[in-house]
Coordinates of C-alpha atoms in Angstrom, one line a residue:
X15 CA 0.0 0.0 0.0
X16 CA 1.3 3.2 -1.0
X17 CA 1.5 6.5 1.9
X18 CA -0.9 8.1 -0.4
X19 CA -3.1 5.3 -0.2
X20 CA -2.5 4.9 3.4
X21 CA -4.6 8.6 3.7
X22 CA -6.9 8.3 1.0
X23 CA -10.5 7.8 3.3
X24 CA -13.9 8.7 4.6
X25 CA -14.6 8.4 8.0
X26 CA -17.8 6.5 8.7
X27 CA -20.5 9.0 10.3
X28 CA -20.9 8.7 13.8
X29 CA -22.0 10.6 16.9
X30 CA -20.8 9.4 20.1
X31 CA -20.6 11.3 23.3
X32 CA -18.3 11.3 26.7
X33 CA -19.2 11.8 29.5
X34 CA -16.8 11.9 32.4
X35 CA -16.4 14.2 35.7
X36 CA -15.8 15.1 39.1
X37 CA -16.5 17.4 42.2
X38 CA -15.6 18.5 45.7
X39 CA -16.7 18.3 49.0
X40 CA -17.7 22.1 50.0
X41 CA -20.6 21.2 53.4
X42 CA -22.2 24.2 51.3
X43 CA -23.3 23.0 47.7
X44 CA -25.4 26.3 47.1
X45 CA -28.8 26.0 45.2
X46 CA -28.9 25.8 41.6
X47 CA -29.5 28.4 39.6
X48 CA -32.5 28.0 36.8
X49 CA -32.0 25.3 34.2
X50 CA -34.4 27.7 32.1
X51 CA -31.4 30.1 31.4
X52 CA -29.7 29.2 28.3
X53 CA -26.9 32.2 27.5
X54 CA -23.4 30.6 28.9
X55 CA -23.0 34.4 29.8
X56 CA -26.7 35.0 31.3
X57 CA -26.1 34.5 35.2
X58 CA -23.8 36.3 37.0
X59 CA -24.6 35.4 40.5
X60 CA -26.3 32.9 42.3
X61 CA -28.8 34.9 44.0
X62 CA -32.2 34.9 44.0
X63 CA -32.0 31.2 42.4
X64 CA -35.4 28.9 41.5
X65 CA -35.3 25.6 41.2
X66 CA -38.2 25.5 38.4
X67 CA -38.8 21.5 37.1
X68 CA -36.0 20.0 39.5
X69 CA -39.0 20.1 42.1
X70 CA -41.2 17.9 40.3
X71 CA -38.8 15.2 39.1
X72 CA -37.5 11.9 40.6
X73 CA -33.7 13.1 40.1
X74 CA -32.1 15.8 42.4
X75 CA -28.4 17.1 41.1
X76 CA -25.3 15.1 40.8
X77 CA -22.6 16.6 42.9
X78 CA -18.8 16.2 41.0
X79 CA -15.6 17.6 41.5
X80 CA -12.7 18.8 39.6
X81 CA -9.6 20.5 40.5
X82 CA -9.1 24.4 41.5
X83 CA -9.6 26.3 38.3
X84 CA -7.1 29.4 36.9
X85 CA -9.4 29.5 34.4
X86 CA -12.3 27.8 32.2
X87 CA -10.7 27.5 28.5
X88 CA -10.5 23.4 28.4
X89 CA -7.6 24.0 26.2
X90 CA -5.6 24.6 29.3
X91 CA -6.7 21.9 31.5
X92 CA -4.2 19.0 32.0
X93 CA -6.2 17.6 35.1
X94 CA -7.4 14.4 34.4
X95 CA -11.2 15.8 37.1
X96 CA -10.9 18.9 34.7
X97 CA -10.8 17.2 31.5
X98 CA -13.6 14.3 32.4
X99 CA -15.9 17.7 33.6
X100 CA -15.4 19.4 30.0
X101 CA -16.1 16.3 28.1
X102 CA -19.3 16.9 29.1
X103 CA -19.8 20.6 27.9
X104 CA -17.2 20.0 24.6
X105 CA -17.5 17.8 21.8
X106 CA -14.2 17.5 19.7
X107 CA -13.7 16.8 16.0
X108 CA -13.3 13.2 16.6
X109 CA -13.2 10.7 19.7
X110 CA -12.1 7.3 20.5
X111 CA -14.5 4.7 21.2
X112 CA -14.6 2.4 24.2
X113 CA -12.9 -0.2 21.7
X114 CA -9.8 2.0 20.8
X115 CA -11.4 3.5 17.3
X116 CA -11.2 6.6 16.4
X117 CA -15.2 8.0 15.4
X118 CA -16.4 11.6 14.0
X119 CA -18.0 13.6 16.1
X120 CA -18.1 17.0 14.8
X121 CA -16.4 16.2 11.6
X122 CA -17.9 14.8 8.7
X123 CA -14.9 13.4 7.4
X124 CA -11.4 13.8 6.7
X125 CA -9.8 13.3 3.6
X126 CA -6.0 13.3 2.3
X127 CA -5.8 13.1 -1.7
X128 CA -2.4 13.0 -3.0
X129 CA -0.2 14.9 -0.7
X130 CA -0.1 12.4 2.6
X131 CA 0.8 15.8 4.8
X132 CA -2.2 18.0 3.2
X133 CA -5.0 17.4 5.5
X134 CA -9.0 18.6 4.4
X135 CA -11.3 18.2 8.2
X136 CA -14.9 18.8 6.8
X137 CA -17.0 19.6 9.6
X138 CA -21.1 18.6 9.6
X139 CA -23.2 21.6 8.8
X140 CA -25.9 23.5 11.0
X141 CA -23.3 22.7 14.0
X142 CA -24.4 25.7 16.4
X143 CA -22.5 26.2 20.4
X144 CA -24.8 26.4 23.4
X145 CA -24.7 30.4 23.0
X146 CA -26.4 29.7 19.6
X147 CA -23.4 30.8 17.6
X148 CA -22.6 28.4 14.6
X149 CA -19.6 26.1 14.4
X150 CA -17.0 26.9 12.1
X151 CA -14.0 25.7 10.3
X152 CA -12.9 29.2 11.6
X153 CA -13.4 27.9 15.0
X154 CA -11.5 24.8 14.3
X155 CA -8.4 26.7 13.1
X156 CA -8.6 29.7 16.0
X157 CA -8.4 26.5 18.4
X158 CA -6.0 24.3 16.3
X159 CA -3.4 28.0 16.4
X160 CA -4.0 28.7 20.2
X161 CA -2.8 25.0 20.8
X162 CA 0.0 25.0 18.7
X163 CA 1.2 28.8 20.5
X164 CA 0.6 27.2 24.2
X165 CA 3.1 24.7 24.6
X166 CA 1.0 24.6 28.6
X167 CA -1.9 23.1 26.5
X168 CA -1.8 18.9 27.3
X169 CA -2.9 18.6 23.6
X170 CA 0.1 20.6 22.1
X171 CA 2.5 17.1 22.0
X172 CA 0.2 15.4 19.8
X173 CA -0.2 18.7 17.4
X174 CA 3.6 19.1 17.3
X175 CA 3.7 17.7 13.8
X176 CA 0.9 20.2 12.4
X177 CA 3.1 23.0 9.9
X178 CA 0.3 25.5 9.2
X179 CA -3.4 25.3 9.0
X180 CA -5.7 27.2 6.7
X181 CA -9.5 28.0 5.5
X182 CA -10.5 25.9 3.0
X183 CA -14.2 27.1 3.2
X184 CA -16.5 27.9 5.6
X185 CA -16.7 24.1 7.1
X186 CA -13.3 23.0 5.9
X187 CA -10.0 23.1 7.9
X188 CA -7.2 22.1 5.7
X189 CA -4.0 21.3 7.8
X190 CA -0.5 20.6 6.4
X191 CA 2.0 18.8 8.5
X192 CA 5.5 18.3 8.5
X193 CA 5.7 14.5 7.9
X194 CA 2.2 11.9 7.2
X195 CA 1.0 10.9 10.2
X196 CA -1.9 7.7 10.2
X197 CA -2.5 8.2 13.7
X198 CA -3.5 12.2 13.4
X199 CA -7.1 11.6 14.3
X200 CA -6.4 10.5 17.8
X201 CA -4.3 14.1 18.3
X202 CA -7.2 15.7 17.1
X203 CA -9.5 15.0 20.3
X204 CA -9.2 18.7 21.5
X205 CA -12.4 20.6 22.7
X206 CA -13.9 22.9 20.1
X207 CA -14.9 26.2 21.6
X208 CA -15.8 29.5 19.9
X209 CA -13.1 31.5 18.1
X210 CA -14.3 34.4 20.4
X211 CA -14.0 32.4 23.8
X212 CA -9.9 32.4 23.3
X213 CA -9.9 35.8 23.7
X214 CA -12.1 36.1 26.8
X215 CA -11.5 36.7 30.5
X216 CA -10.0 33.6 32.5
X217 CA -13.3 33.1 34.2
X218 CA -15.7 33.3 31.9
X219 CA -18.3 30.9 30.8
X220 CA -17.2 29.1 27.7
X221 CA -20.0 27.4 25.0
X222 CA -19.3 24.0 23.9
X223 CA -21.8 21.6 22.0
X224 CA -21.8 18.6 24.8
X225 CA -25.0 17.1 26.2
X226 CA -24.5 19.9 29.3
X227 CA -23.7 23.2 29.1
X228 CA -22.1 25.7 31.6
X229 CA -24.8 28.2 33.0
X230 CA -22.7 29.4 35.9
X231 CA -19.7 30.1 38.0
X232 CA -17.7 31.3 40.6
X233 CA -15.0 30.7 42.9
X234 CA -17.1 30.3 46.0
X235 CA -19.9 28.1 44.7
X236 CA -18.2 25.9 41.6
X237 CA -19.5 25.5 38.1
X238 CA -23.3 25.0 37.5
X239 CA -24.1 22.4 34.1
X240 CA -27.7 22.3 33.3
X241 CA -28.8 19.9 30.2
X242 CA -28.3 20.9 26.9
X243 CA -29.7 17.8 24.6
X244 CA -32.0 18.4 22.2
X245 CA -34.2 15.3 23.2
X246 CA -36.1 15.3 27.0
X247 CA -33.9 13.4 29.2
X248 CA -36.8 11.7 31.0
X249 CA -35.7 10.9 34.9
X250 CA -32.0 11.3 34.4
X251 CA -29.4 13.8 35.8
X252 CA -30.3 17.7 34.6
X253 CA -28.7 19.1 37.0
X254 CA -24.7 19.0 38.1
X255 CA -22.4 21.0 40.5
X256 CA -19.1 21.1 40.2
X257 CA -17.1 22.3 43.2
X258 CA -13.4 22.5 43.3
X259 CA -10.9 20.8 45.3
X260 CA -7.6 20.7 45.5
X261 CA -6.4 17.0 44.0
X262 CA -8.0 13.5 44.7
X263 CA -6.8 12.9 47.8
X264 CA -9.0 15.9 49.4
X265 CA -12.1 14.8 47.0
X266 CA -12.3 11.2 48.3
X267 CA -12.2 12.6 51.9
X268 CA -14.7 14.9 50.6
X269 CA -16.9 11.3 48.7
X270 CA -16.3 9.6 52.5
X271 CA -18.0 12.9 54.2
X272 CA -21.1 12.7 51.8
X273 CA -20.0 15.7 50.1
X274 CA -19.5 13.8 45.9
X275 CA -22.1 11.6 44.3
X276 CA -19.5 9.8 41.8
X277 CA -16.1 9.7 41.9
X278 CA -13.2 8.0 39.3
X279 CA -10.7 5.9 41.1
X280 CA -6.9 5.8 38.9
X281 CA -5.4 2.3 40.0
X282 CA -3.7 3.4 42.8
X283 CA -6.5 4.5 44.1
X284 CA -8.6 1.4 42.9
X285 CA -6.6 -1.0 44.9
X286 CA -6.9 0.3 48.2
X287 CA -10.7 1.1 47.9
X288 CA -12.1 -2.3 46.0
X289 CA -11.5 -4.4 48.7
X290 CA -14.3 -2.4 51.2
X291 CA -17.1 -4.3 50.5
X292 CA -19.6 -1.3 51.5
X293 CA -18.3 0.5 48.3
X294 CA -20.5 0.7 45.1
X295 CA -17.7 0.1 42.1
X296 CA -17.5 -0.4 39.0
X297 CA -13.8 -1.2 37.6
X298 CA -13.1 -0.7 34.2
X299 CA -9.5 -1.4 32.1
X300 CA -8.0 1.3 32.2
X301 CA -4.4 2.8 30.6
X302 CA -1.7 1.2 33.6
X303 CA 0.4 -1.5 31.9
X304 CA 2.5 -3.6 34.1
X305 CA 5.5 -5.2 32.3
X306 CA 8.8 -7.2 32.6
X307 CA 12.1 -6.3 31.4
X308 CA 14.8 -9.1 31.0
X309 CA 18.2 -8.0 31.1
X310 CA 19.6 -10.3 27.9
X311 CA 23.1 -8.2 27.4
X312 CA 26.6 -8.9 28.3
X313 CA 26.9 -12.2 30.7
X314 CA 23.5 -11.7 32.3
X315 CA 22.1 -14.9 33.4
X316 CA 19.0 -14.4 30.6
X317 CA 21.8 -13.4 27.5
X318 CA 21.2 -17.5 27.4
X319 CA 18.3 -18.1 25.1
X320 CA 17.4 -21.5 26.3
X321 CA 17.2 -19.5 30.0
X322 CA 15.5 -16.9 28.7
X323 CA 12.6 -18.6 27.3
X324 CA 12.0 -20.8 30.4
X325 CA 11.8 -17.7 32.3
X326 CA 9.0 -16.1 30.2
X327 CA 7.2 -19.7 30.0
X328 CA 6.8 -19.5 33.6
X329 CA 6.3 -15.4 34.2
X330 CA 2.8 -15.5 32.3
X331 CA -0.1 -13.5 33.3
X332 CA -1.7 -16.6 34.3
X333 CA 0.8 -18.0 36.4
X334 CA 1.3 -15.0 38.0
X335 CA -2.2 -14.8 38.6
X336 CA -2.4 -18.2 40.6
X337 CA 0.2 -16.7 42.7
X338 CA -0.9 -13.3 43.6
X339 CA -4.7 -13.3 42.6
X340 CA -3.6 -10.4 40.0
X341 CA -7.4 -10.2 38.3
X342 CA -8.6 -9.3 41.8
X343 CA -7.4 -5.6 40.5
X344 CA -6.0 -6.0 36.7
X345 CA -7.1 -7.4 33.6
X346 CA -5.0 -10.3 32.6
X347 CA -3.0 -9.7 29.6
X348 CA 0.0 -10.8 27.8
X349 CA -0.6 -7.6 25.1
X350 CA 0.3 -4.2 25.9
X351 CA -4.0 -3.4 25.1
X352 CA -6.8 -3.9 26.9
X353 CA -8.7 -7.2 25.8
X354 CA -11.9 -4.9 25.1
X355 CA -9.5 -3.3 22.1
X356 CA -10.0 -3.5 18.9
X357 CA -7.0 -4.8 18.2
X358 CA -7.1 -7.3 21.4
X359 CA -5.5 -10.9 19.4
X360 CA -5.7 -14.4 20.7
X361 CA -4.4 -14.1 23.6
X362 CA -2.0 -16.5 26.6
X363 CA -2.6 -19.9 24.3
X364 CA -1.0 -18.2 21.0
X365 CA 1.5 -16.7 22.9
X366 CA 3.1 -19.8 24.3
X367 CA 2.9 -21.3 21.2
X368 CA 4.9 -18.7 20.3
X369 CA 7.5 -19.3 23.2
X370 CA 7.7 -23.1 21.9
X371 CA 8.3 -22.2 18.3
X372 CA 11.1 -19.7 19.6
X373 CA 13.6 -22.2 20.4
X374 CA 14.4 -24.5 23.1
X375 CA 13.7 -23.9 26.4
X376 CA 15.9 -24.8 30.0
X377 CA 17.4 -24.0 32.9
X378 CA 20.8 -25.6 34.1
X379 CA 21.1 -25.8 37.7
X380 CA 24.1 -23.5 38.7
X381 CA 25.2 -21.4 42.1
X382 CA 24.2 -18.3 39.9
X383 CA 20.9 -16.1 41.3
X384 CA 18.8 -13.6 39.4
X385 CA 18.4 -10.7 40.6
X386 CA 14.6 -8.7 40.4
X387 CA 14.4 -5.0 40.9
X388 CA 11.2 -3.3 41.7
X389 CA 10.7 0.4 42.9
X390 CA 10.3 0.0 46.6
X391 CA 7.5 3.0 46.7
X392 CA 5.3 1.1 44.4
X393 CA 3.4 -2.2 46.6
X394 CA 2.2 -3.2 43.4
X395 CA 5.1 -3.7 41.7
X396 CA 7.1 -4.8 44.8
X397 CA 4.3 -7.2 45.3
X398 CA 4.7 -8.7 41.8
X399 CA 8.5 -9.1 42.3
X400 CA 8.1 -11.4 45.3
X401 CA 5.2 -13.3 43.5
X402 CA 7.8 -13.5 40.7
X403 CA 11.2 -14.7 43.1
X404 CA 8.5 -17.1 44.2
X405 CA 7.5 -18.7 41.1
X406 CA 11.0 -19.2 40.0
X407 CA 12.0 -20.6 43.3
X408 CA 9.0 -23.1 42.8
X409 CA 11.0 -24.4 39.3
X410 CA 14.3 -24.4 41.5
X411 CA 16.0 -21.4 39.9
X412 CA 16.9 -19.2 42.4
X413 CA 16.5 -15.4 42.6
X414 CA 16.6 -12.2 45.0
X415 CA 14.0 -9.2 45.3
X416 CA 15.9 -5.9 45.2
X417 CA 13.4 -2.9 46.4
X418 CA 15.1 0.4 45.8
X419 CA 13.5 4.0 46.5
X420 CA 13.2 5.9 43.2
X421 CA 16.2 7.7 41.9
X422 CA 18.6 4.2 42.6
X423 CA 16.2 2.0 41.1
X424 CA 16.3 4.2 38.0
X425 CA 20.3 4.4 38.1
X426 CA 20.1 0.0 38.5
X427 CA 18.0 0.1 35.5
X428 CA 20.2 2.3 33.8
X429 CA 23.4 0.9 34.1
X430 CA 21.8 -3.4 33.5
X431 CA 22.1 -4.5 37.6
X432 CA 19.1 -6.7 37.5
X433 CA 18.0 -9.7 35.5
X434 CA 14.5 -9.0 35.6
X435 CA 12.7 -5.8 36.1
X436 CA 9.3 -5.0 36.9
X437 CA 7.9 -1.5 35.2
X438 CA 4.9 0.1 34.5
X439 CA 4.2 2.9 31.9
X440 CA 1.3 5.1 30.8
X441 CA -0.4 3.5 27.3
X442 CA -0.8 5.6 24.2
X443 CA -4.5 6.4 23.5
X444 CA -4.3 4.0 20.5
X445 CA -3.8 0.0 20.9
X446 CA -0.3 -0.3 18.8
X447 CA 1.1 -3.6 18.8
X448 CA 4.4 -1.4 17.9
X449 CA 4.2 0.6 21.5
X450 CA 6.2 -2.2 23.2
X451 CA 7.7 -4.3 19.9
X452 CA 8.3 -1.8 17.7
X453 CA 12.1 -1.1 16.5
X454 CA 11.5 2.7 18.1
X455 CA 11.7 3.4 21.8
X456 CA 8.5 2.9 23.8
X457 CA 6.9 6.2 25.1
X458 CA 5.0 6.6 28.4
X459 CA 7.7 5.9 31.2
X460 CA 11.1 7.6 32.1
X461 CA 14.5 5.4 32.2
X462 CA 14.4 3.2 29.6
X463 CA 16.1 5.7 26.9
X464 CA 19.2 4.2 27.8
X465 CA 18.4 0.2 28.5
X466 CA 19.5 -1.6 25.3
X467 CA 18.0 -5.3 25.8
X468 CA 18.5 -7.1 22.8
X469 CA 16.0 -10.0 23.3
X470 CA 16.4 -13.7 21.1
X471 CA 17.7 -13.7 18.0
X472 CA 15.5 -12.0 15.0
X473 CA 13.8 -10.4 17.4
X474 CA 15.0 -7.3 15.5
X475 CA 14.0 -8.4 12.1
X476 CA 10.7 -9.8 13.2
X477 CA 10.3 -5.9 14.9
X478 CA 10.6 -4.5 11.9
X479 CA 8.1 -6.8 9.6
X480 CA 5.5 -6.4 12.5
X481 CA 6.3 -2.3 12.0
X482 CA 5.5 -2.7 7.7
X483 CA 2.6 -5.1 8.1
X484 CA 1.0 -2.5 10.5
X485 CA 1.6 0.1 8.2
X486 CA -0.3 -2.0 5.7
X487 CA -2.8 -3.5 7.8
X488 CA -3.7 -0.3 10.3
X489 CA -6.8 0.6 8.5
X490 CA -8.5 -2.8 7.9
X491 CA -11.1 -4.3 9.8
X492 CA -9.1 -7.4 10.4
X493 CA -6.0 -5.7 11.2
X494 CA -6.1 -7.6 14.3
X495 CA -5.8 -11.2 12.2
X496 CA -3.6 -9.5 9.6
X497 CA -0.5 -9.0 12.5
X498 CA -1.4 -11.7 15.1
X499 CA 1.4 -14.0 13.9
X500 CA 4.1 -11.8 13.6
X501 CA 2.6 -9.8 16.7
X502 CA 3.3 -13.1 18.9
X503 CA 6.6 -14.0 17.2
X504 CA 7.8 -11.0 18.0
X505 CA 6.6 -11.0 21.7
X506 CA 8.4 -14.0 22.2
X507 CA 11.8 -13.0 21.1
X508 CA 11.4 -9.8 22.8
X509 CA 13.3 -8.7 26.3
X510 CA 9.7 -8.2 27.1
X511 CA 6.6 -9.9 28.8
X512 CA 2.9 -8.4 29.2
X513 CA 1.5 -9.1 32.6
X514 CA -1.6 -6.3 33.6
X515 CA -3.4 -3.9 32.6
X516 CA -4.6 -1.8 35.9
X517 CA -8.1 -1.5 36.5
X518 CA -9.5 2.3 37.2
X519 CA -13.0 2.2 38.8
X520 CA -16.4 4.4 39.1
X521 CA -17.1 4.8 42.7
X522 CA -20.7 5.3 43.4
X523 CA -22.1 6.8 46.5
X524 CA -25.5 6.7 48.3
X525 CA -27.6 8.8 46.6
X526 CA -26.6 7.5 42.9
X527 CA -29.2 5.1 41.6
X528 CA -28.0 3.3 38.5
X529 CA -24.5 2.5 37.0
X530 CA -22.6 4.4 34.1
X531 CA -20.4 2.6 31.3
X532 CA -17.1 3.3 32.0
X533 CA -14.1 3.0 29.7
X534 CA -10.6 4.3 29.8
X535 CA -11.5 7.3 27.2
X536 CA -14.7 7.8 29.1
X537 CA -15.7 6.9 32.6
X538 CA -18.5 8.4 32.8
X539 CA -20.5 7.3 30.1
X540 CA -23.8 7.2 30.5
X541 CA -24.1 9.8 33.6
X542 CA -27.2 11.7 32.0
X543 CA -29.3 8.4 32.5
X544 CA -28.3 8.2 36.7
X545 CA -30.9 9.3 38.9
X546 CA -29.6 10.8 42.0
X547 CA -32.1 10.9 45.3
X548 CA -33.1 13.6 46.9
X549 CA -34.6 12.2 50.3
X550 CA -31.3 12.0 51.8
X551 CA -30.0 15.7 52.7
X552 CA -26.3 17.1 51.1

């Protein structure tokens, strides 16, 4: 397939929204102001407020939190409680399914014709922002500049490659980028806002074209969202205050004093809470991988390849699951995805065929220990390092845990003194089956620049024909058949086994009646259908 092939497509039309968020624990939660008002700019106080249809229906309002604001543009927010409270309010040109696929939302399409770096974004027409205004490619482009000029804005990275963008009419962006990029859709997950809202005060109300829109704010009593859908939302949530707090920590004190209706657990967070069995949660998969590294240079112990692929026959997921009860917080995996992707393969049973096709596999009984290093600050991946010593020392190979704080673990893993190290990393938004394999350096964790494993031999060739047949196979709907074989070769002659992908979680509290649909690219999907009661006092 040619690059200009590679471009050459039509998104399939599809509108999906996200819906994520967070609050606070303020004893006051004020009274909310009319859901009548409409103008993002309309209320500047809470005074005097009504309460209108919120009296006559079954659902009261849903109490979040998010993180103490500088300011409202969602361009700016990095917080992971900000960003889940403006994916209510902002739709963005495209978004990412619970599977891992990329979707229009408000763009129509995007097309590349012969030049792989000129880009055409076609938005759908009759778009309009809560203030009534329309949507624009103009809007698009004022958004897509301020980005690229704030290199504070969490969605610059992904943007970097972006040379210029321009009007190509009145719904069409064209952008022109330094080199082709496939994977540009995913970068281009930014809230649109109005042109005119860049230029605005820090605290001003800002119009989106999500299910809720903002209605008020202020320091003292939080943000106000009111529904904004254009179809009756029946006896789901209308009403939501946001209140700020000053990080996690402070909001799940804030959940335990009755203060937050939902709150999103990361997988810290997950694992000390899922074991209280008084807690309503609901875990999802979320973008924690937990990983080995095998040290194969030099005289290491694992430079052997017989020893090396014993090792990774007994470090599965499954056998470390035996051991430690890992799916009690993690979802089993032995691919850097979660198994709800859409690139999620056959699984454990191919892989070891994999590890048996690789070579022989044994261990010869020798004086000689291997050493595992784990971060001692992390319990879970000092816990997996002693599940790990213990599993080997079951198959008579002998090993030691070495638990070092931070900045000496990093200098061991550095400079090779270990045999087997247990890491964790942050996953790209996309399932790539190139993010661990691939002949280019894995992104999402610190200290590996410098660790040069070199694996079984043709694990480097079979690297670089998984890298060409993704290129080839990356917009099919079988792409996940197309590399499976080479995907599992390659994981077996890698330096590198799978374990875990962490769980995140949706914790509930009392008044919440109902369940959203979490995913990692939106835990709170689904929170307009909730019904909060009423009868017990905030």
């Amino acid at each position: 397939m040619t690059s200009g092939r590679l471009f050459q497509y039509s998104l399939v039309i599809m509108l999906l929204l996200a819906l994520m968020l967070p609050l606070i624990g303020c004893a006051q939660t004020g009274n909310p102001p009319s859901i009548e008002q409409t103008s993002s700019t309309m209320i500047s106080s809470l005074e005097d407020p009504t309460e209108t249809r919120l009296q006559d229906r079954p659902s009261g309002v849903l109490r979040l939190w998010w993180r103490d604001r500088s300011n409202l543009n969602p361009l700016l927010d990095s917080s992971a409680s900000g960003q889940a409270v403006n994916s209510l309010v902002f739709d963005s040109l495209f978004q990412v399914d619970a599977d891992g696929r990329v979707q229009t939302s408000l763009a129509r399409a995007m097309l590349v014709e012969t030049d792989p770096r000129r880009v055409l974004i076609r938005l759908y027409p009759d778009l309009v922002f809560h203030d009534g205004s329309p949507v624009t490619a103009m809007d698009v482009k004022a958004c897509l500049d301020f980005i690229l000029e704030q290199t504070a804005s969490p969605f610059a990275p992904g943007l970097s490659g972006v040379e210029s963008t321009s009007l190509f009419d009145e719904l069409t962006i064209e952008i022109v980028l330094t080199q082709e990029n496939p994977d540009l859709m995913y970068a281009l997950t930014f809230p649109v806002i109005p042109a005119a809202s860049l230029n605005g005060s820090a605290y001003d109300l800002v119009s989106g074209t999500g299910r809720y829109k903002m209605i008020d704010y202020n320091k003292t009593n939080g943000l106000w969202l009111a529904w904004a859908g254009q179809d009756e939302i029946g006896n789901g949530v209308e009403m939501i205050h946001v209140t700020e707090y000053q990080d996690r920590h402070d909001a799940l004190v804030a959940f335990e004093a009755d203060q937050i209706d939902l709150l999103v657990l990361d997988t810290d967070d997950y694992l000390a809470y899922h074991v209280r069995n008084s807690l309503r949660l609901e875990p999802f998969a979320d973008n924690q991988i937990f990983f080995l590294s095998y040290n194969t240079n030099g005289n290491r112990l694992l430079s052997d390849s017989e020893r090396l692929l014993w090792v990774k026959k007994q470090l599965t997921s499954d056998r470390l699951d035996r051991k430690t009860r890992l799916s009690d917080w993690c979802e089993l995996s032995d691919e850097p995805w979660s198994n709800s992707a859409f690139l999620a393969l056959a699984g454990s049973e191919q892989y070891l065929m994999a590890l048996d096709a690789a070579g022989e596999a044994g261990w010869e009984q020798s004086g000689a220990t291997l050493t595992i290093l784990a971060p001692e600050s992390d319990p879970v991946r000092s816990g997996l390092a002693n599940a790990i010593s213990d599993l080997l020392n079951e198959s008579q190979i002998k090993s030691q845990v070495r638990l070092l704080e931070p900045m000496l673990y990093d200098q061991a893993l550095v400079k090779g003194w270990y045999d087997i190290a247990v890491l964790r990393a942050t996953l790209p938004a996309k399932p790539d089956a190139s993010w661990l394999l691939g002949p280019s350096r894995p992104l999402g964790f610190a200290g590996l620049d410098q660790v040069e494993n070199q694996g079984l031999p043709g694990y480097g060739d079979s690297s670089r024909q998984l890298a060409a047949e993704l290129v080839e196979s990356w917009d099919r709907e079988d792409a996940a058949e197309s590399i499976s074989e080479i995907y599992y070769e390659t994981a077996a002659r890698s330096p590198w086994s799978v374990v875990a992908i962490g769980y995140s979680a949706v914790l509930y509290g009392d008044r919440v009646i109902g369940q959203t649909k979490p995913n990692q690219y939106r835990p709170y999907a689904g929170i307009e259908e909730l019904w909060i009661w009423s009868g017990q006092s905030s």
